[in-house]
CSV table of N, CA, C and O in Angstrom, one decimal:
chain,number,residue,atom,x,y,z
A,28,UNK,N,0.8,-1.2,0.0
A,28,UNK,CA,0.0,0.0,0.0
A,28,UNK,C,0.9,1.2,0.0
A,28,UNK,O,1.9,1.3,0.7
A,29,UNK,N,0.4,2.6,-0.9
A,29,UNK,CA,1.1,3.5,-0.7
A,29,UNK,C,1.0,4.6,0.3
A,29,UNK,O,-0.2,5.0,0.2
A,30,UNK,N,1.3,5.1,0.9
A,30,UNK,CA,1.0,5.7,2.5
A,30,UNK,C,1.6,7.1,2.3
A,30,UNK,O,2.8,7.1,2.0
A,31,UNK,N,1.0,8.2,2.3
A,31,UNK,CA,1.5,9.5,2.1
A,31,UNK,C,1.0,10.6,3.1
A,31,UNK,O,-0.1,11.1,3.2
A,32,UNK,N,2.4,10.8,3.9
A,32,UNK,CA,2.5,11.7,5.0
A,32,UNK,C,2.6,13.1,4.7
A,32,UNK,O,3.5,13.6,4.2
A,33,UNK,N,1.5,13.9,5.1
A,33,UNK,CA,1.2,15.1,4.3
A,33,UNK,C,2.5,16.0,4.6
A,33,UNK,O,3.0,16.1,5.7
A,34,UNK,N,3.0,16.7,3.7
A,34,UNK,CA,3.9,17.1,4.3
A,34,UNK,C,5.6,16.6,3.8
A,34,UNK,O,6.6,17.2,3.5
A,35,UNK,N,5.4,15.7,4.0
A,35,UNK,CA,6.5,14.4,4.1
A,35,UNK,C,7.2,14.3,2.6
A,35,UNK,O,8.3,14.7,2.3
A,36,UNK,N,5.9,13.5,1.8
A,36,UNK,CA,5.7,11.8,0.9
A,36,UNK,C,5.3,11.1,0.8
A,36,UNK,O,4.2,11.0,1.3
A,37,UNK,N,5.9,10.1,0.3
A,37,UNK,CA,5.4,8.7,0.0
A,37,UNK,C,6.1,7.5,0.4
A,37,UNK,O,7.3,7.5,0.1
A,38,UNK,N,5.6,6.3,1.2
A,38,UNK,CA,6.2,5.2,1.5
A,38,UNK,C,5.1,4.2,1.2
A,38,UNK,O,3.9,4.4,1.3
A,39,UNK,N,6.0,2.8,0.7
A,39,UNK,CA,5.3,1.9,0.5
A,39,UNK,C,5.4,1.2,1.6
A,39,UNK,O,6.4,1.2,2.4
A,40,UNK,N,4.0,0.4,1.9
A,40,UNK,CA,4.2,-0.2,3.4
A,40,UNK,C,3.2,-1.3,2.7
A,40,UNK,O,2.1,-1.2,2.1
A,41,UNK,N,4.2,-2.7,3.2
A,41,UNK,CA,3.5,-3.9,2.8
A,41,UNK,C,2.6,-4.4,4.2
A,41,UNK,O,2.9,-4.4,5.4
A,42,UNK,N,1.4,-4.7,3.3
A,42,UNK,CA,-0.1,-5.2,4.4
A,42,UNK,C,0.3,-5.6,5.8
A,42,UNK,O,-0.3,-5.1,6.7
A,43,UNK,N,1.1,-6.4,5.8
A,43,UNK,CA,1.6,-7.3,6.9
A,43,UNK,C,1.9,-6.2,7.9
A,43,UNK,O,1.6,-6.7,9.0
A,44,UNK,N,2.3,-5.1,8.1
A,44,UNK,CA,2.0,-4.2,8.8
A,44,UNK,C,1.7,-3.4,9.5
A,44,UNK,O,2.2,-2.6,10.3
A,45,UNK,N,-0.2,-3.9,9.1
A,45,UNK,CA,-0.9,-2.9,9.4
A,45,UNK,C,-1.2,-3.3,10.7
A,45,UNK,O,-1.0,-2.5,11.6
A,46,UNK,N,-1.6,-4.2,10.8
A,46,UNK,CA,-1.4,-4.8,12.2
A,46,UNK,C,-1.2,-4.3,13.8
A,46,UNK,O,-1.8,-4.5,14.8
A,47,UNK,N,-0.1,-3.8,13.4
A,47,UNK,CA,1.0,-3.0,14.3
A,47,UNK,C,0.7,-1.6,14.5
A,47,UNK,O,1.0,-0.8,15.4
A,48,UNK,N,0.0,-1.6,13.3
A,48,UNK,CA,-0.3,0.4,13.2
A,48,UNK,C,-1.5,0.6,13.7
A,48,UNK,O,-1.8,1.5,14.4
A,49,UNK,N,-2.4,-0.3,13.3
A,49,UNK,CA,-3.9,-0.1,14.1
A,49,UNK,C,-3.5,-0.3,15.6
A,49,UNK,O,-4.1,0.3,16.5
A,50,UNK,N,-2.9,-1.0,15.8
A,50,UNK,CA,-2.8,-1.2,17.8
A,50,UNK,C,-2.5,0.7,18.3
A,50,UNK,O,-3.1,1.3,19.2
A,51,UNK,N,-1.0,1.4,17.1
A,51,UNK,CA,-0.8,2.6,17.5
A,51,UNK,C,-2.4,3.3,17.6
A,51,UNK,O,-3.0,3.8,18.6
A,52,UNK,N,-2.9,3.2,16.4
A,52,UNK,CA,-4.4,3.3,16.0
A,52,UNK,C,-5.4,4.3,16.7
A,52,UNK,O,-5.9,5.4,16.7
A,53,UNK,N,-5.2,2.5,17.5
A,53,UNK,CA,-6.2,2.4,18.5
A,53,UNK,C,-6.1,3.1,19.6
A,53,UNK,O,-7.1,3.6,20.2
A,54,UNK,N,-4.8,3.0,20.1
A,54,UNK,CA,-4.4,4.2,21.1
A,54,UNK,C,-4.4,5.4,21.1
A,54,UNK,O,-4.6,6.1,22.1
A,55,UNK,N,-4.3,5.9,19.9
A,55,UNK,CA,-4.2,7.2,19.6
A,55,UNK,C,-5.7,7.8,19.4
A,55,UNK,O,-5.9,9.0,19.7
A,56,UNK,N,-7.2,6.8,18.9
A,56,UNK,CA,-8.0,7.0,19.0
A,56,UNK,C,-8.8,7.5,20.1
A,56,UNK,O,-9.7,8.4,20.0
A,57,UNK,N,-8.4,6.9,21.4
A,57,UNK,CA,-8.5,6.3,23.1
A,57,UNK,C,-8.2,8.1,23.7
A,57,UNK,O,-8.9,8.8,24.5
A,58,UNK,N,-6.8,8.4,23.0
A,58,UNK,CA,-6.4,9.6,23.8
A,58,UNK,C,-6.8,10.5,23.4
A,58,UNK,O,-6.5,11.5,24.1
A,59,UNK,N,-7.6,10.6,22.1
A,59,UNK,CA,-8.2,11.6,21.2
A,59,UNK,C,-10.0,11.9,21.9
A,59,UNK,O,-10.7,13.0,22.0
A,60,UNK,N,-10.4,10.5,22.3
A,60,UNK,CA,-11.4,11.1,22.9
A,60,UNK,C,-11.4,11.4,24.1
A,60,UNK,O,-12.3,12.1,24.5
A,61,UNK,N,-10.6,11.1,24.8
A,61,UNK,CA,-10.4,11.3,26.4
A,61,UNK,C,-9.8,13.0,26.2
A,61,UNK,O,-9.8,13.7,27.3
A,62,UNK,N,-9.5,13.4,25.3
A,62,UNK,CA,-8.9,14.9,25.2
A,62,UNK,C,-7.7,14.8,26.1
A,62,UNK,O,-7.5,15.6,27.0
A,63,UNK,N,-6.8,13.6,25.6
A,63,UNK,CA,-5.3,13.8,26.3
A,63,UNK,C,-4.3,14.4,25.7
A,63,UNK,O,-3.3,13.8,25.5
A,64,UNK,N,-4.4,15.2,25.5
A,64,UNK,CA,-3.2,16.0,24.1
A,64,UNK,C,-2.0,15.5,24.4
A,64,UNK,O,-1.7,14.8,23.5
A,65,UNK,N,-0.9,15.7,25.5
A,65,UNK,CA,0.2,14.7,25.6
A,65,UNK,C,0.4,13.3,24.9
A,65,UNK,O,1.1,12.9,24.0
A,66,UNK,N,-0.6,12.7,25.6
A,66,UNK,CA,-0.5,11.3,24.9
A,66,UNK,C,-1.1,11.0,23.5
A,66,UNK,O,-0.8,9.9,23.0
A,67,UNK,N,-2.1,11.9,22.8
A,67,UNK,CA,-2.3,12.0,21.6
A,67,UNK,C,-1.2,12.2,20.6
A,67,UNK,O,-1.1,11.7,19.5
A,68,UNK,N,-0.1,13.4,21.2
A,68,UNK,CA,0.8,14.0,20.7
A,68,UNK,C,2.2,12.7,20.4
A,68,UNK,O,2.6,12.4,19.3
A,69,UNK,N,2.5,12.3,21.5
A,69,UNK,CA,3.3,11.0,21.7
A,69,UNK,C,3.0,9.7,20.8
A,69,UNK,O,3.8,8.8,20.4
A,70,UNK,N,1.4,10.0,20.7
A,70,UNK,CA,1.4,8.3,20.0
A,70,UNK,C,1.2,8.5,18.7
A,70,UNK,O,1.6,7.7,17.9
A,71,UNK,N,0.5,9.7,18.3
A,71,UNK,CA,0.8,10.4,16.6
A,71,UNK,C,1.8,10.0,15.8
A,71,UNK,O,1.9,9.5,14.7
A,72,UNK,N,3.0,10.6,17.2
A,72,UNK,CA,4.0,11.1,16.5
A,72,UNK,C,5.2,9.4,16.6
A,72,UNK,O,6.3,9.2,16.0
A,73,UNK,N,4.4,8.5,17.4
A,73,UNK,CA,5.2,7.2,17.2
A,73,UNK,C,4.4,6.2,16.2
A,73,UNK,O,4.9,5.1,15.9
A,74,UNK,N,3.3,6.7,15.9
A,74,UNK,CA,2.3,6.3,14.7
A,74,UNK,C,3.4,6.4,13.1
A,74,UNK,O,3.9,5.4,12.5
A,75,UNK,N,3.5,7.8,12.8
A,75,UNK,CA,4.3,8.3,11.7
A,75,UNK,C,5.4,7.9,11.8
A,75,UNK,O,5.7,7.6,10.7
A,76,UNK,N,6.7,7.6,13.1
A,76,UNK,CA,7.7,7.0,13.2
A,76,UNK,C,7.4,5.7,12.8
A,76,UNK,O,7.9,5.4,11.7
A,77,UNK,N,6.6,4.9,13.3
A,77,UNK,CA,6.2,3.6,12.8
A,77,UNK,C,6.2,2.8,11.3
A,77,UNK,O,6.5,1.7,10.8
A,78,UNK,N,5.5,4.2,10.6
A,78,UNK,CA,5.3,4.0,9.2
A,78,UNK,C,6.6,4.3,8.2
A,78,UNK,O,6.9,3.6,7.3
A,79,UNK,N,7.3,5.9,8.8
A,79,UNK,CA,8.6,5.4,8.1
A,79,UNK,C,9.9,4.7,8.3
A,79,UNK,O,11.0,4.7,7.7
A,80,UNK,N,9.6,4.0,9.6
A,80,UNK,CA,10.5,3.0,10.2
A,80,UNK,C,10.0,1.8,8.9
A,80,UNK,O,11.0,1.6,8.2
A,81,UNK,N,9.0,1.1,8.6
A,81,UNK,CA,8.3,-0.3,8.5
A,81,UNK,C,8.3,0.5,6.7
A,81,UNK,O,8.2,-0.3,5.8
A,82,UNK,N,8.3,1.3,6.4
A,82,UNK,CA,8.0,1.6,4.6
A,82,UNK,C,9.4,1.9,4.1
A,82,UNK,O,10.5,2.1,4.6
A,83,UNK,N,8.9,1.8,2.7
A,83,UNK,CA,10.2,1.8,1.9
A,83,UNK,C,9.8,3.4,1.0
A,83,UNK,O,9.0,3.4,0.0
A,84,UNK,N,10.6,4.7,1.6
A,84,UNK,CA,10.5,5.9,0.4
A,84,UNK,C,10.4,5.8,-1.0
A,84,UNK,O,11.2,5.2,-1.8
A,85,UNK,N,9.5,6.2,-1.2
A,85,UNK,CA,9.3,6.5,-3.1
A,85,UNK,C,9.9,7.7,-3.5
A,85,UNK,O,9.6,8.7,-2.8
A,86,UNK,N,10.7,7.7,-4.6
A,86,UNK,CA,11.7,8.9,-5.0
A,86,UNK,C,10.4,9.8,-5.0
A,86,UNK,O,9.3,9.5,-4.9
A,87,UNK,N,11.0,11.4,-5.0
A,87,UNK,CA,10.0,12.5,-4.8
A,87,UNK,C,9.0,12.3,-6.2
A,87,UNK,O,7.8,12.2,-6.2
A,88,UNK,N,10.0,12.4,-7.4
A,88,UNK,CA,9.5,12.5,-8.2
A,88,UNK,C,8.3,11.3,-9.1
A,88,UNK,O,7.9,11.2,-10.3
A,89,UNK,N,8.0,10.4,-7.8
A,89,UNK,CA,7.1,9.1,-8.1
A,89,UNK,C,5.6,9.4,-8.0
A,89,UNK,O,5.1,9.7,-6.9
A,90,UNK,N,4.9,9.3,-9.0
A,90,UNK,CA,3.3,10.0,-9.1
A,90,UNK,C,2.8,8.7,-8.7
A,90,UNK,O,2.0,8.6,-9.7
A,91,UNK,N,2.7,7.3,-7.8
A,91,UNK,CA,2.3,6.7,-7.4
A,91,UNK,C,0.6,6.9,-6.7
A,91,UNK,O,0.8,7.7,-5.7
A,92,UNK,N,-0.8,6.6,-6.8
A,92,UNK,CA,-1.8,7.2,-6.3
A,92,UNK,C,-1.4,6.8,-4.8
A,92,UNK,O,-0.8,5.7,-4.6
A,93,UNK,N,-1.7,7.9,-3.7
A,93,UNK,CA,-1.6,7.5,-2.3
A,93,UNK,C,-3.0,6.4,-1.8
A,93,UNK,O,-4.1,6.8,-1.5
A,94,UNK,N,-2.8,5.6,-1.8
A,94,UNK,CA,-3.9,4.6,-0.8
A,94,UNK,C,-4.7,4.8,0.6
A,94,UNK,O,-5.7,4.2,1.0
A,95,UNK,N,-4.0,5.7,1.3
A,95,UNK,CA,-3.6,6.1,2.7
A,95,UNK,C,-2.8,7.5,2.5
A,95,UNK,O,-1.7,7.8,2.0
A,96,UNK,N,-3.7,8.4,3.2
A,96,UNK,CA,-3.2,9.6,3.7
A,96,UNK,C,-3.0,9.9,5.2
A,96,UNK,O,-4.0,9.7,5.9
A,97,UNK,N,-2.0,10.3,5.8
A,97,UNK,CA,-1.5,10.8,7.0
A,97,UNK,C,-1.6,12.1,7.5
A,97,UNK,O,-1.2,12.9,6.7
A,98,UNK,N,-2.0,12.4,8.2
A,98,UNK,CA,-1.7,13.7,8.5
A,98,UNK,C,-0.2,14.6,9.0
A,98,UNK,O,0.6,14.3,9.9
A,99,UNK,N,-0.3,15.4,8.4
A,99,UNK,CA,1.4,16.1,8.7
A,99,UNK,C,1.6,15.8,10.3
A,99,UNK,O,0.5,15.6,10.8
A,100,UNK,N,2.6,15.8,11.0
A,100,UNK,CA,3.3,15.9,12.2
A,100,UNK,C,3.0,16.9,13.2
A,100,UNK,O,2.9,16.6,14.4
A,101,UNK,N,2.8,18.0,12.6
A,101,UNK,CA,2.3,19.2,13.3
A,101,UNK,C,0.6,19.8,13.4
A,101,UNK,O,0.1,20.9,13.6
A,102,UNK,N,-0.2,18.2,13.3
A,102,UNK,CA,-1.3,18.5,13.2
A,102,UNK,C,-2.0,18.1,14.5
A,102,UNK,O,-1.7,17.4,15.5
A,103,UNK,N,-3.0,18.9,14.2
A,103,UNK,CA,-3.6,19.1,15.8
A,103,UNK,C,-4.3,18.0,16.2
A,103,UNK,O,-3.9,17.0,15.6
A,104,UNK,N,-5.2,17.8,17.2
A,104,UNK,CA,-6.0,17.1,17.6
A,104,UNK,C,-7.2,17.3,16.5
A,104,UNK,O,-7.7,16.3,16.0
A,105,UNK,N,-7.6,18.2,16.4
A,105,UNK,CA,-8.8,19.1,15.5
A,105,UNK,C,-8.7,18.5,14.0
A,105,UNK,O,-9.6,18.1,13.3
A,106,UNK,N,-7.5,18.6,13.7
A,106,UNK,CA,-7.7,18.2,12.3
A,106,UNK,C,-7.2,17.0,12.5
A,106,UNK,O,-7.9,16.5,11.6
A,107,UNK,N,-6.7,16.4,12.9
A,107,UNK,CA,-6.5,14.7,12.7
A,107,UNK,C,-8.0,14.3,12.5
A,107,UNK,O,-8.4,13.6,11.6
A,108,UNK,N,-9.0,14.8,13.6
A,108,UNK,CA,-9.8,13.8,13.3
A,108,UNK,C,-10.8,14.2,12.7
A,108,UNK,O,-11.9,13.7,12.6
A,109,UNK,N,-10.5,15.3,12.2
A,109,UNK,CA,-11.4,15.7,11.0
A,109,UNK,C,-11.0,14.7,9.4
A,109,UNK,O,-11.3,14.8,8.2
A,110,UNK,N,-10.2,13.9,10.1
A,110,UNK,CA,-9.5,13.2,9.0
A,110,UNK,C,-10.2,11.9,9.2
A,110,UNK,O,-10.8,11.4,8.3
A,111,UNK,N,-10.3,11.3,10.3
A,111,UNK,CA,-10.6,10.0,10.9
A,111,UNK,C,-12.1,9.4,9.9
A,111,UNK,O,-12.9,10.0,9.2
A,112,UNK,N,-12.0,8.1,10.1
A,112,UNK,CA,-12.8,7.4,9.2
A,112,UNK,C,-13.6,6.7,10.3
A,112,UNK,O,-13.5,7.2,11.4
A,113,UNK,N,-14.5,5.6,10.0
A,113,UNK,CA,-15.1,4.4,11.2
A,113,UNK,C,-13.9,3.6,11.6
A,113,UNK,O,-14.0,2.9,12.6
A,114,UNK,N,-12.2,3.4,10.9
A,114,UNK,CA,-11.3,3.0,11.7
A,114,UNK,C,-10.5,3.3,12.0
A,114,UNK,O,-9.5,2.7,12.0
A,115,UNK,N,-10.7,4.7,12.3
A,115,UNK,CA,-9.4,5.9,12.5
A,115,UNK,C,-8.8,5.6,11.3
A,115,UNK,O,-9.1,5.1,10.3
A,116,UNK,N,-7.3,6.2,12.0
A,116,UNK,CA,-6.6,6.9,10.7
A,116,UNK,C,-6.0,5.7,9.9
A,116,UNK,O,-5.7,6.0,8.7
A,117,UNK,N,-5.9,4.5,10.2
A,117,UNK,CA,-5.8,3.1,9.4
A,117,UNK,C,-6.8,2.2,9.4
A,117,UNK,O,-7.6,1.7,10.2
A,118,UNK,N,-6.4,2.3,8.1
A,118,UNK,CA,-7.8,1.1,7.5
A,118,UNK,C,-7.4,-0.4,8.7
A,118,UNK,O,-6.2,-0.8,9.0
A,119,UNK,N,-8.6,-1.0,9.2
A,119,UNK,CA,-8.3,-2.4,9.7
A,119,UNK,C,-9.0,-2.4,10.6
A,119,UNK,O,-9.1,-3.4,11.3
């Protein structure tokens, strides 16, 4: 799947993955309603580590369709989940 961090780019990140990122997910869903900004902020931001730790970069100039959009690093509580779907910010 192609995964594109607004802001960022593009990484490919094979299925077998996702797994791992919905657990971040799910956590980050948890602290999003509880209005924990700390721990929203922490698990965001080890969400996005997660993805370009486990993906492989696509050169800039790769017009690959994104499958998955991220939100930039410096995004709020407000707009993340103005982003959010019925399984948060990963499909699973």
């Amino acid at each position: 799947m192609i995964v594109r961090i607004m802001g960022e780019g593009q990484v490919k990140l094979a299925d077998s993955h996702f797994a791992e990122l919905n657990k971040l997910d799910d956590e980050l869903l948890e602290e999003m309603e509880s209005g924990d900004e700390p721990g929203f902020r922490r698990t965001f931001h080890a969400l996005l580590d997660k993805v370009r730790e486990l993906g492989t970069p696509l050169p800039d100039d790769a017009l690959e369709p994104s499958e998955l959009i991220l939100p930039s690093p410096d995004a709020t509580i407000a707009e993340v989940r103005d982003m959010l779907t019925d399984d948060g910010l990963i499909p699973g």
